[in-house]
Amino acid sequence: MAPSETLTAERILEATEEVLRRHGPAKATVVDVARALGVSHGTVYRHFRTKATLREAVTKRWLDRTSQTLARFVTEDHDPETRLRHWLAGLFEAKRKKAGGDPELFATYSVLAEEAGEAVSDHIDELTDQLTEIVRAGVESGAFTVADPAVAARVVFQATGRFHDPSYAREWLKPGVEGEFEAMVELLVRGLR
Amino acid sequence: MAPSETLTAERILEATEEVLRRHGPAKATVVDVARALGVSHGTVYRHFRTKATLREAVTKRWLDRTSQTLARFVTEDHDPETRLRHWLAGLFEAKRKKAGGDPELFATYSVLAEEAGEAVSDHIDELTDQLTEIVRAGVESGAFTVADPAVAARVVFQATGRFHDPSYAREWLKPGVEGEFEAMVELLVRGLR
DNA sequence: GGAATGACAGATATTGAAATCTGTCAGCTG
DNA sequence: CAGCTGACAGATTTCAATATCTGTCATTCC
């Protein structure tokens, strides 16, 4: 019962990510994944009903990594405004690092995210919930003044889209983005106070 | 010297738009444009050096229509905050109307805009300049308090990207966008004051 | 008997040959 | 002679035949 002999969903997802890294989103097939695992493709279909399901699962896994990284800023030991600034900076930083560090893999996952409508909107909901939590704390402490924290959080998330939406990834390399990001956060924080 | 006998750049652009409307961005060829005008394609090349130049010109023409629509809000007879609100609402309205009224043509121009890097960034510069003008007036009247109107204008433009960037066009149909837009403008205006 | 296999049908992707397009230019035309 | 034409070379696109892939399931294997 060595791990290499038990075929789990997790092992399939690892192999899928590897195949995606190698072949890219257009050419990565279920047959490739099965080959990488040394099983027949029918076996992969026993764990994931369709290719789309498999892709969505691997995408969700990728998105969840970001959510988890950011979760710590929500409960951080700072005042709400600082937590908000850290959370936004953390989101931008995380995305920029992913995009800059392995551009091909990032492009691959951007394509997958395009397909995986629900996984993405769930992810956005999760991030917005985290933001809402911070804004709500700010309202309670009197640092922020907004009618509805959930609405304010969504607006802040959307306003900063340029710094986390993958379709703007190429902008993240330009000199001056850092300054634009600072100015954006400044304006939004002022609007919340 | 009837207009139908004089081949001007403008007539070529009209024909190009018509061909794009009919065939879409992928299949619209210079030969099609020449055929629509009843001339040889060599003649079209006399007015536009390349197909890319022609496409960029027709894109610029399309973008300029929006710039002109919005220009009137800059000098409108209202206080700066109202002008800002009108300008932003006008931008959203104009884009949404274009996208909703003729989705295929909008999709066609979205593709063209993707290719025409410089025409688009010029257009964005022009819109940002208009916004800067309004923000500057607001700072002078004491309605707004910002260090640099140009920076603030760019941030406001970027923050509202979701409501004017063509890549978000499908979001514009969802119920509730109107409310999201209002909330966004509210937060930004508060941040500027 | 529960998990894995591999043959299969229909859908999708690849390939290479033929058709069309882009951009040039020498010559025609009014 | 200024503006237009159409033939041309090289690049790109189309199309149809071929190969591969997706998803199923009767059978095999441990």
Short mmCIF file of C-alpha atoms (C1' of nucleotides) in Angstrom, two decimals:
data_model
loop_
_atom_site.label_atom_id
_atom_site.label_comp_id
_atom_site.label_asym_id
_atom_site.label_seq_id
_atom_site.Cartn_x
_atom_site.Cartn_y
_atom_site.Cartn_z
CA MET A 1 0.00 0.00 0.00
CA ALA A 2 2.82 2.37 -0.84
CA PRO A 3 1.55 5.81 -1.92
CA SER A 4 2.82 5.23 -5.42
CA GLU A 5 0.49 2.26 -5.75
CA THR A 6 -2.72 3.86 -4.48
CA LEU A 7 -4.48 5.96 -7.07
CA THR A 8 -6.08 8.86 -5.25
CA ALA A 9 -7.82 11.95 -6.61
CA GLU A 10 -4.92 13.98 -5.25
CA ARG A 11 -2.34 11.98 -7.23
CA ILE A 12 -4.41 12.45 -10.36
CA LEU A 13 -4.54 16.19 -9.76
CA GLU A 14 -0.77 16.32 -9.29
CA ALA A 15 -0.24 14.44 -12.53
CA THR A 16 -2.75 16.70 -14.28
CA GLU A 17 -0.90 19.81 -13.17
CA GLU A 18 2.35 18.30 -14.43
CA VAL A 19 0.82 17.43 -17.80
CA LEU A 20 -0.64 20.93 -18.07
CA ARG A 21 2.74 22.41 -17.27
CA ARG A 22 4.36 20.32 -19.99
CA HIS A 23 1.81 20.46 -22.78
CA GLY A 24 -0.24 23.58 -22.06
CA PRO A 25 -4.02 23.78 -21.79
CA ALA A 26 -4.79 23.09 -25.46
CA LYS A 27 -2.81 19.86 -25.79
CA ALA A 28 -3.13 18.34 -22.32
CA THR A 29 -5.38 15.29 -22.65
CA VAL A 30 -6.85 12.77 -20.23
CA VAL A 31 -4.85 10.12 -22.05
CA ASP A 32 -1.67 12.05 -21.21
CA VAL A 33 -2.63 12.17 -17.56
CA ALA A 34 -3.33 8.44 -17.52
CA ARG A 35 -0.03 7.75 -19.26
CA ALA A 36 1.84 9.87 -16.70
CA LEU A 37 0.27 7.77 -13.95
CA GLY A 38 0.83 4.46 -15.71
CA VAL A 39 -2.86 3.58 -15.82
CA SER A 40 -5.48 3.40 -18.53
CA HIS A 41 -7.54 6.51 -19.18
CA GLY A 42 -10.67 4.61 -18.15
CA THR A 43 -9.28 4.59 -14.63
CA VAL A 44 -8.99 8.36 -14.56
CA TYR A 45 -12.64 8.55 -15.60
CA ARG A 46 -13.51 6.45 -12.55
CA HIS A 47 -12.31 9.34 -10.36
CA PHE A 48 -13.46 12.28 -12.51
CA ARG A 49 -16.60 11.95 -14.57
CA THR A 50 -15.41 14.21 -17.36
CA LYS A 51 -12.35 16.04 -18.56
CA ALA A 52 -14.05 19.32 -17.61
CA THR A 53 -14.54 18.09 -14.05
CA LEU A 54 -10.87 17.18 -13.80
CA ARG A 55 -9.78 20.56 -15.12
CA GLU A 56 -12.13 22.34 -12.78
CA ALA A 57 -10.77 20.39 -9.81
CA VAL A 58 -7.18 21.26 -10.65
CA THR A 59 -8.17 24.88 -11.16
CA LYS A 60 -9.97 24.99 -7.83
CA ARG A 61 -6.86 23.58 -6.18
CA TRP A 62 -4.79 26.37 -7.69
CA LEU A 63 -7.23 29.10 -6.68
CA ASP A 64 -7.51 27.74 -3.16
CA ARG A 65 -3.81 28.26 -2.62
CA THR A 66 -4.33 32.01 -3.03
CA SER A 67 -7.39 32.06 -0.76
CA GLN A 68 -5.41 30.32 1.95
CA THR A 69 -2.49 32.71 1.64
CA LEU A 70 -4.82 35.66 2.10
CA ALA A 71 -6.88 34.20 4.91
CA ARG A 72 -4.17 35.02 7.42
CA PHE A 73 -4.45 38.76 6.73
CA VAL A 74 -8.12 38.70 7.76
CA THR A 75 -7.40 37.71 11.35
CA GLU A 76 -4.04 39.47 11.58
CA ASP A 77 -3.31 41.41 14.78
CA HIS A 78 -3.66 44.93 13.36
CA ASP A 79 -6.35 47.55 13.01
CA PRO A 80 -8.84 46.94 10.16
CA GLU A 81 -7.39 49.59 7.85
CA THR A 82 -3.95 48.01 8.06
CA ARG A 83 -5.42 44.56 7.55
CA LEU A 84 -7.23 45.84 4.48
CA ARG A 85 -4.01 47.32 3.10
CA HIS A 86 -2.09 44.13 3.82
CA TRP A 87 -4.79 41.95 2.33
CA LEU A 88 -4.91 43.97 -0.91
CA ALA A 89 -1.12 44.14 -1.12
CA GLY A 90 -1.00 40.39 -0.45
CA LEU A 91 -3.44 39.69 -3.26
CA PHE A 92 -1.52 41.83 -5.73
CA GLU A 93 1.79 40.35 -4.59
CA ALA A 94 0.53 36.76 -4.85
CA LYS A 95 -0.85 37.23 -8.35
CA ARG A 96 2.15 39.13 -9.57
CA LYS A 97 4.51 36.49 -8.24
CA LYS A 98 2.58 33.70 -9.92
CA ALA A 99 2.42 35.57 -13.21
CA GLY A 100 6.06 36.62 -13.15
CA GLY A 101 7.55 33.45 -11.75
CA ASP A 102 6.15 30.96 -14.25
CA PRO A 103 4.39 32.89 -17.01
CA GLU A 104 3.50 29.81 -19.03
CA LEU A 105 1.85 28.02 -16.13
CA PHE A 106 0.06 31.24 -15.24
CA ALA A 107 -1.22 31.56 -18.80
CA THR A 108 -2.31 27.94 -18.66
CA TYR A 109 -4.31 28.47 -15.50
CA SER A 110 -5.75 31.70 -16.89
CA VAL A 111 -7.19 29.66 -19.76
CA LEU A 112 -8.49 27.02 -17.37
CA ALA A 113 -10.07 29.71 -15.19
CA GLU A 114 -11.83 31.02 -18.27
CA GLU A 115 -13.50 27.62 -18.71
CA ALA A 116 -14.16 26.91 -15.05
CA GLY A 117 -16.90 29.43 -14.48
CA GLU A 118 -18.14 28.11 -11.18
CA ALA A 119 -14.77 27.44 -9.57
CA VAL A 120 -13.79 31.02 -10.31
CA SER A 121 -16.96 32.63 -9.04
CA ASP A 122 -16.71 30.51 -5.88
CA HIS A 123 -13.16 31.75 -5.47
CA ILE A 124 -14.21 35.35 -5.96
CA ASP A 125 -17.02 34.85 -3.46
CA GLU A 126 -14.54 33.49 -0.96
CA LEU A 127 -12.15 36.41 -1.41
CA THR A 128 -15.02 38.88 -1.21
CA ASP A 129 -16.16 37.23 2.02
CA GLN A 130 -12.68 37.71 3.46
CA LEU A 131 -12.76 41.36 2.45
CA THR A 132 -16.25 41.79 3.87
CA GLU A 133 -15.00 40.46 7.20
CA ILE A 134 -12.28 43.12 7.30
CA VAL A 135 -14.62 45.94 6.28
CA ARG A 136 -17.20 44.82 8.84
CA ALA A 137 -14.55 44.91 11.56
CA GLY A 138 -13.61 48.40 10.40
CA VAL A 139 -17.20 49.57 10.62
CA GLU A 140 -17.51 48.12 14.10
CA SER A 141 -14.33 49.82 15.27
CA GLY A 142 -15.46 53.10 13.73
CA ALA A 143 -12.52 53.18 11.31
CA PHE A 144 -14.81 52.82 8.30
CA THR A 145 -18.24 54.24 7.56
CA VAL A 146 -20.22 52.30 4.97
CA ALA A 147 -23.88 51.35 4.71
CA ASP A 148 -23.25 47.72 3.74
CA PRO A 149 -19.85 46.05 4.30
CA ALA A 150 -20.60 43.32 1.75
CA VAL A 151 -21.36 45.88 -0.96
CA ALA A 152 -18.30 47.96 -0.05
CA ALA A 153 -16.12 44.85 -0.11
CA ARG A 154 -17.34 43.85 -3.54
CA VAL A 155 -16.72 47.35 -4.85
CA VAL A 156 -13.18 47.39 -3.43
CA PHE A 157 -12.50 44.01 -4.99
CA GLN A 158 -13.80 45.14 -8.36
CA ALA A 159 -11.99 48.47 -8.22
CA THR A 160 -8.69 46.69 -7.71
CA GLY A 161 -9.43 44.24 -10.53
CA ARG A 162 -6.63 45.71 -12.58
CA PHE A 163 -4.18 44.41 -9.96
CA HIS A 164 -5.49 40.89 -9.63
CA ASP A 165 -7.54 39.98 -12.70
CA PRO A 166 -5.35 37.73 -14.89
CA SER A 167 -6.46 39.52 -18.05
CA TYR A 168 -4.40 42.50 -16.87
CA ALA A 169 -1.33 40.42 -16.09
CA ARG A 170 0.84 42.09 -18.72
CA GLU A 171 0.27 45.46 -17.01
CA TRP A 172 1.83 44.13 -13.81
CA LEU A 173 5.30 44.22 -15.32
CA LYS A 174 5.24 47.85 -16.38
CA PRO A 175 7.20 50.29 -14.26
CA GLY A 176 4.89 52.46 -12.22
CA VAL A 177 2.26 49.83 -11.43
CA GLU A 178 3.41 49.77 -7.85
CA GLY A 179 2.66 53.48 -7.60
CA GLU A 180 -0.71 53.07 -9.31
CA PHE A 181 -1.58 50.35 -6.84
CA GLU A 182 -0.65 52.56 -3.87
CA ALA A 183 -2.74 55.42 -5.25
CA MET A 184 -5.69 53.09 -5.80
CA VAL A 185 -5.56 51.72 -2.26
CA GLU A 186 -5.23 55.24 -0.89
CA LEU A 187 -8.32 56.46 -2.71
CA LEU A 188 -10.37 53.44 -1.70
CA VAL A 189 -9.34 53.63 1.96
CA ARG A 190 -10.23 57.32 2.01
CA GLY A 191 -13.60 56.47 0.55
CA LEU A 192 -14.26 53.90 3.26
CA ARG A 193 -13.34 56.11 6.21
CA MET B 1 -16.96 64.96 -58.82
CA ALA B 2 -19.92 63.22 -57.17
CA PRO B 3 -19.03 61.70 -53.78
CA SER B 4 -19.57 58.21 -55.13
CA GLU B 5 -16.83 58.78 -57.67
CA THR B 6 -14.16 60.21 -55.39
CA LEU B 7 -12.30 57.61 -53.41
CA THR B 8 -11.45 59.20 -50.07
CA ALA B 9 -9.99 57.66 -46.93
CA GLU B 10 -13.36 58.26 -45.29
CA ARG B 11 -15.23 56.25 -47.92
CA ILE B 12 -12.77 53.40 -47.49
CA LEU B 13 -13.33 53.46 -43.74
CA GLU B 14 -17.09 53.34 -44.21
CA ALA B 15 -16.77 50.37 -46.53
CA THR B 16 -14.38 48.70 -44.09
CA GLU B 17 -16.85 49.06 -41.25
CA GLU B 18 -19.58 47.59 -43.43
CA VAL B 19 -17.38 44.63 -44.41
CA LEU B 20 -16.45 44.08 -40.76
CA ARG B 21 -20.11 44.15 -39.80
CA ARG B 22 -20.92 41.58 -42.48
CA HIS B 23 -17.98 39.20 -42.21
CA GLY B 24 -16.59 39.73 -38.71
CA PRO B 25 -12.97 40.51 -37.82
CA ALA B 26 -11.54 37.13 -38.79
CA LYS B 27 -12.90 36.99 -42.34
CA ALA B 28 -12.93 40.65 -43.36
CA THR B 29 -10.23 41.09 -46.01
CA VAL B 30 -8.81 44.02 -47.90
CA VAL B 31 -10.05 42.35 -51.07
CA ASP B 32 -13.58 42.43 -49.63
CA VAL B 33 -13.26 46.14 -48.92
CA ALA B 34 -12.02 46.82 -52.44
CA ARG B 35 -14.84 44.74 -53.90
CA ALA B 36 -17.41 46.67 -51.83
CA LEU B 37 -16.01 49.90 -53.28
CA GLY B 38 -15.76 48.58 -56.84
CA VAL B 39 -12.01 49.16 -57.06
CA SER B 40 -8.97 46.90 -57.11
CA HIS B 41 -7.35 46.11 -53.79
CA GLY B 42 -4.19 47.83 -54.98
CA THR B 43 -6.13 51.09 -54.79
CA VAL B 44 -6.98 50.55 -51.16
CA TYR B 45 -3.29 50.03 -50.48
CA ARG B 46 -2.66 53.44 -52.00
CA HIS B 47 -4.59 55.00 -49.10
CA PHE B 48 -3.58 52.62 -46.31
CA ARG B 49 -0.11 51.09 -46.35
CA THR B 50 -1.17 47.86 -44.67
CA LYS B 51 -4.24 45.98 -43.57
CA ALA B 52 -3.25 46.68 -39.95
CA THR B 53 -3.16 50.42 -40.66
CA LEU B 54 -6.64 50.26 -42.15
CA ARG B 55 -7.98 48.33 -39.19
CA GLU B 56 -6.37 50.72 -36.77
CA ALA B 57 -7.89 53.70 -38.56
CA VAL B 58 -11.38 52.24 -38.45
CA THR B 59 -10.88 51.38 -34.77
CA LYS B 60 -9.71 54.89 -33.99
CA ARG B 61 -12.80 56.24 -35.72
CA TRP B 62 -14.99 54.05 -33.52
CA LEU B 63 -13.21 55.01 -30.31
CA ASP B 64 -13.32 58.70 -31.18
CA ARG B 65 -17.11 58.61 -31.25
CA THR B 66 -17.10 57.75 -27.55
CA SER B 67 -14.52 60.42 -26.71
CA GLN B 68 -16.64 63.02 -28.44
CA THR B 69 -19.80 61.95 -26.65
CA LEU B 70 -18.06 62.31 -23.30
CA ALA B 71 -16.31 65.58 -24.05
CA ARG B 72 -19.52 67.52 -23.45
CA PHE B 73 -19.67 66.35 -19.81
CA VAL B 74 -16.28 67.92 -19.11
CA THR B 75 -17.46 71.46 -19.78
CA GLU B 76 -21.05 70.95 -18.64
CA ASP B 77 -22.61 73.68 -16.50
CA HIS B 78 -22.55 71.84 -13.15
CA ASP B 79 -20.27 71.54 -10.15
CA PRO B 80 -17.25 69.22 -10.65
CA GLU B 81 -18.66 66.37 -8.58
CA THR B 82 -21.83 66.27 -10.70
CA ARG B 83 -19.77 66.47 -13.87
CA LEU B 84 -17.68 63.55 -12.66
CA ARG B 85 -20.80 61.51 -11.94
CA HIS B 86 -22.30 62.40 -15.31
CA TRP B 87 -19.08 61.62 -17.14
CA LEU B 88 -18.72 58.20 -15.52
CA ALA B 89 -22.39 57.39 -16.04
CA GLY B 90 -22.06 58.56 -19.64
CA LEU B 91 -19.09 56.29 -20.23
CA PHE B 92 -20.87 53.27 -18.76
CA GLU B 93 -24.06 54.10 -20.65
CA ALA B 94 -22.24 54.54 -23.96
CA LYS B 95 -20.36 51.26 -23.65
CA ARG B 96 -23.38 49.34 -22.47
CA LYS B 97 -25.50 50.66 -25.28
CA LYS B 98 -22.90 49.72 -27.88
CA ALA B 99 -22.47 46.24 -26.41
CA GLY B 100 -26.18 45.61 -25.98
CA GLY B 101 -27.41 47.22 -29.20
CA ASP B 102 -25.24 45.35 -31.68
CA PRO B 103 -23.33 42.61 -29.81
CA GLU B 104 -21.67 41.23 -32.91
CA LEU B 105 -20.28 44.57 -34.02
CA PHE B 106 -19.17 45.24 -30.46
CA ALA B 107 -17.39 41.90 -30.34
CA THR B 108 -15.79 42.71 -33.69
CA TYR B 109 -14.46 46.04 -32.45
CA SER B 110 -13.30 44.42 -29.21
CA VAL B 111 -11.11 42.13 -31.29
CA LEU B 112 -9.85 45.04 -33.37
CA ALA B 113 -9.09 47.02 -30.21
CA GLU B 114 -7.04 44.08 -28.98
CA GLU B 115 -4.84 44.37 -32.08
CA ALA B 116 -4.70 48.16 -32.24
CA GLY B 117 -2.52 48.77 -29.24
CA GLU B 118 -1.67 52.39 -29.91
CA ALA B 119 -5.13 53.55 -30.97
CA VAL B 120 -6.50 52.16 -27.72
CA SER B 121 -3.87 53.66 -25.46
CA ASP B 122 -4.34 57.02 -27.20
CA HIS B 123 -8.05 56.73 -26.56
CA ILE B 124 -7.48 55.87 -22.91
CA ASP B 125 -5.11 58.83 -22.63
CA GLU B 126 -7.75 61.10 -24.09
CA LEU B 127 -10.44 59.88 -21.71
CA THR B 128 -8.05 60.16 -18.78
CA ASP B 129 -7.26 63.72 -19.81
CA GLN B 130 -10.96 64.55 -19.78
CA LEU B 131 -11.27 63.04 -16.31
CA THR B 132 -8.18 64.89 -15.14
CA GLU B 133 -9.77 68.14 -16.26
CA ILE B 134 -12.85 67.48 -14.12
CA VAL B 135 -10.80 66.42 -11.09
CA ARG B 136 -8.57 69.48 -11.44
CA ALA B 137 -11.64 71.73 -11.50
CA GLY B 138 -12.87 69.95 -8.37
CA VAL B 139 -9.61 70.55 -6.58
CA GLU B 140 -9.68 74.23 -7.53
CA SER B 141 -13.26 74.65 -6.29
CA GLY B 142 -12.37 72.84 -3.07
CA ALA B 143 -14.82 70.00 -3.78
CA PHE B 144 -12.01 67.46 -4.10
CA THR B 145 -8.76 67.05 -2.19
CA VAL B 146 -6.11 65.10 -4.04
CA ALA B 147 -2.35 65.51 -4.37
CA ASP B 148 -2.24 64.99 -8.14
CA PRO B 149 -5.39 65.26 -10.30
CA ALA B 150 -3.82 63.26 -13.13
CA VAL B 151 -2.99 60.36 -10.82
CA ALA B 152 -6.43 60.48 -9.21
CA ALA B 153 -8.09 60.55 -12.62
CA ARG B 154 -6.15 57.51 -13.79
CA VAL B 155 -7.07 55.64 -10.63
CA VAL B 156 -10.75 56.49 -11.03
CA PHE B 157 -10.63 55.35 -14.63
CA GLN B 158 -8.96 52.09 -13.70
CA ALA B 159 -11.25 51.46 -10.74
CA THR B 160 -14.28 51.72 -12.99
CA GLY B 161 -12.71 49.43 -15.58
CA ARG B 162 -15.28 46.79 -14.87
CA PHE B 163 -17.91 49.15 -16.26
CA HIS B 164 -16.17 50.19 -19.43
CA ASP B 165 -13.52 47.62 -20.33
CA PRO B 166 -14.94 45.47 -23.17
CA SER B 167 -13.58 42.29 -21.58
CA TYR B 168 -16.23 42.70 -18.87
CA ALA B 169 -19.06 43.31 -21.36
CA ARG B 170 -20.97 40.17 -20.42
CA GLU B 171 -21.21 41.45 -16.81
CA TRP B 172 -23.07 44.53 -18.01
CA LEU B 173 -26.21 42.53 -18.69
CA LYS B 174 -26.52 40.98 -15.25
CA PRO B 175 -29.16 42.40 -12.95
CA GLY B 176 -27.60 44.45 -10.19
CA VAL B 177 -24.76 45.99 -12.23
CA GLU B 178 -26.49 49.31 -12.07
CA GLY B 179 -26.36 49.16 -8.27
CA GLU B 180 -22.74 48.06 -8.30
CA PHE B 181 -21.90 50.98 -10.53
CA GLU B 182 -23.65 53.44 -8.19
CA ALA B 183 -21.81 52.01 -5.18
CA MET B 184 -18.50 52.24 -7.02
CA VAL B 185 -19.02 55.88 -7.98
CA GLU B 186 -20.12 56.66 -4.43
CA LEU B 187 -16.99 55.17 -2.92
CA LEU B 188 -14.70 56.91 -5.41
CA VAL B 189 -16.36 60.30 -4.97
CA ARG B 190 -16.06 59.96 -1.21
CA GLY B 191 -12.40 59.15 -1.64
CA LEU B 192 -11.84 62.28 -3.72
CA ARG B 193 -13.58 64.71 -1.36
"C1'" DG C 1 -16.53 -8.27 -5.92
"C1'" DG C 2 -14.49 -3.89 -6.36
"C1'" DA C 3 -11.09 -1.77 -9.21
"C1'" DA C 4 -8.84 -1.55 -13.61
"C1'" DT C 5 -8.70 -2.47 -18.53
"C1'" DG C 6 -9.06 -1.70 -23.47
"C1'" DA C 7 -12.14 -1.86 -27.50
"C1'" DC C 8 -15.44 1.05 -29.34
"C1'" DA C 9 -18.56 5.11 -31.34
"C1'" DG C 10 -18.89 9.72 -31.87
"C1'" DA C 11 -16.57 14.14 -31.29
"C1'" DT C 12 -12.47 16.89 -31.82
"C1'" DA C 13 -7.88 17.91 -33.46
"C1'" DT C 14 -4.06 17.55 -36.82
"C1'" DT C 15 -2.16 17.68 -41.26
"C1'" DG C 16 -0.90 18.83 -45.80
"C1'" DA C 17 -2.52 20.28 -50.32
"C1'" DA C 18 -5.22 23.78 -52.60
"C1'" DA C 19 -7.24 28.28 -52.41
"C1'" DT C 20 -7.14 32.90 -50.95
"C1'" DC C 21 -5.03 36.91 -49.20
"C1'" DT C 22 -1.40 40.57 -48.44
"C1'" DG C 23 1.61 43.78 -50.21
"C1'" DT C 24 4.43 45.26 -54.43
"C1'" DC C 25 5.09 47.20 -58.72
"C1'" DA C 26 5.44 47.75 -63.79
"C1'" DG C 27 2.38 49.32 -66.88
"C1'" DC C 28 -2.26 51.19 -68.35
"C1'" DT C 29 -5.81 54.85 -68.63
"C1'" DG C 30 -8.31 59.09 -68.72
"C1'" DC D 1 1.01 62.30 -65.04
"C1'" DA D 2 -1.79 61.11 -60.99
"C1'" DG D 3 -4.48 57.55 -59.96
"C1'" DC D 4 -5.79 52.95 -60.85
"C1'" DT D 5 -5.11 48.14 -62.36
"C1'" DG D 6 -3.99 43.33 -62.21
"C1'" DA D 7 -0.32 39.85 -62.20
"C1'" DC D 8 2.81 38.12 -59.03
"C1'" DA D 9 5.58 36.01 -54.78
"C1'" DG D 10 5.29 34.77 -50.33
"C1'" DA D 11 2.29 34.33 -46.29
"C1'" DT D 12 -1.98 32.84 -44.46
"C1'" DT D 13 -6.33 30.42 -44.51
"C1'" DT D 14 -9.50 26.74 -45.86
"C1'" DC D 15 -10.87 22.15 -46.38
"C1'" DA D 16 -11.17 17.38 -46.25
"C1'" DA D 17 -8.92 13.20 -45.04
"C1'" DT D 18 -6.65 11.11 -41.19
"C1'" DA D 19 -5.45 10.55 -36.51
"C1'" DT D 20 -6.34 11.26 -31.77
"C1'" DC D 21 -9.29 11.99 -27.98
"C1'" DT D 22 -13.49 11.63 -24.90
"C1'" DG D 23 -16.60 9.01 -22.50
"C1'" DT D 24 -18.88 4.24 -22.08
"C1'" DC D 25 -19.10 -0.38 -20.78
"C1'" DA D 26 -18.61 -5.44 -21.17
"C1'" DT D 27 -14.87 -8.10 -19.69
"C1'" DT D 28 -10.66 -9.21 -17.00
"C1'" DC D 29 -7.83 -9.40 -12.99
"C1'" DC D 30 -6.53 -9.67 -8.24
#
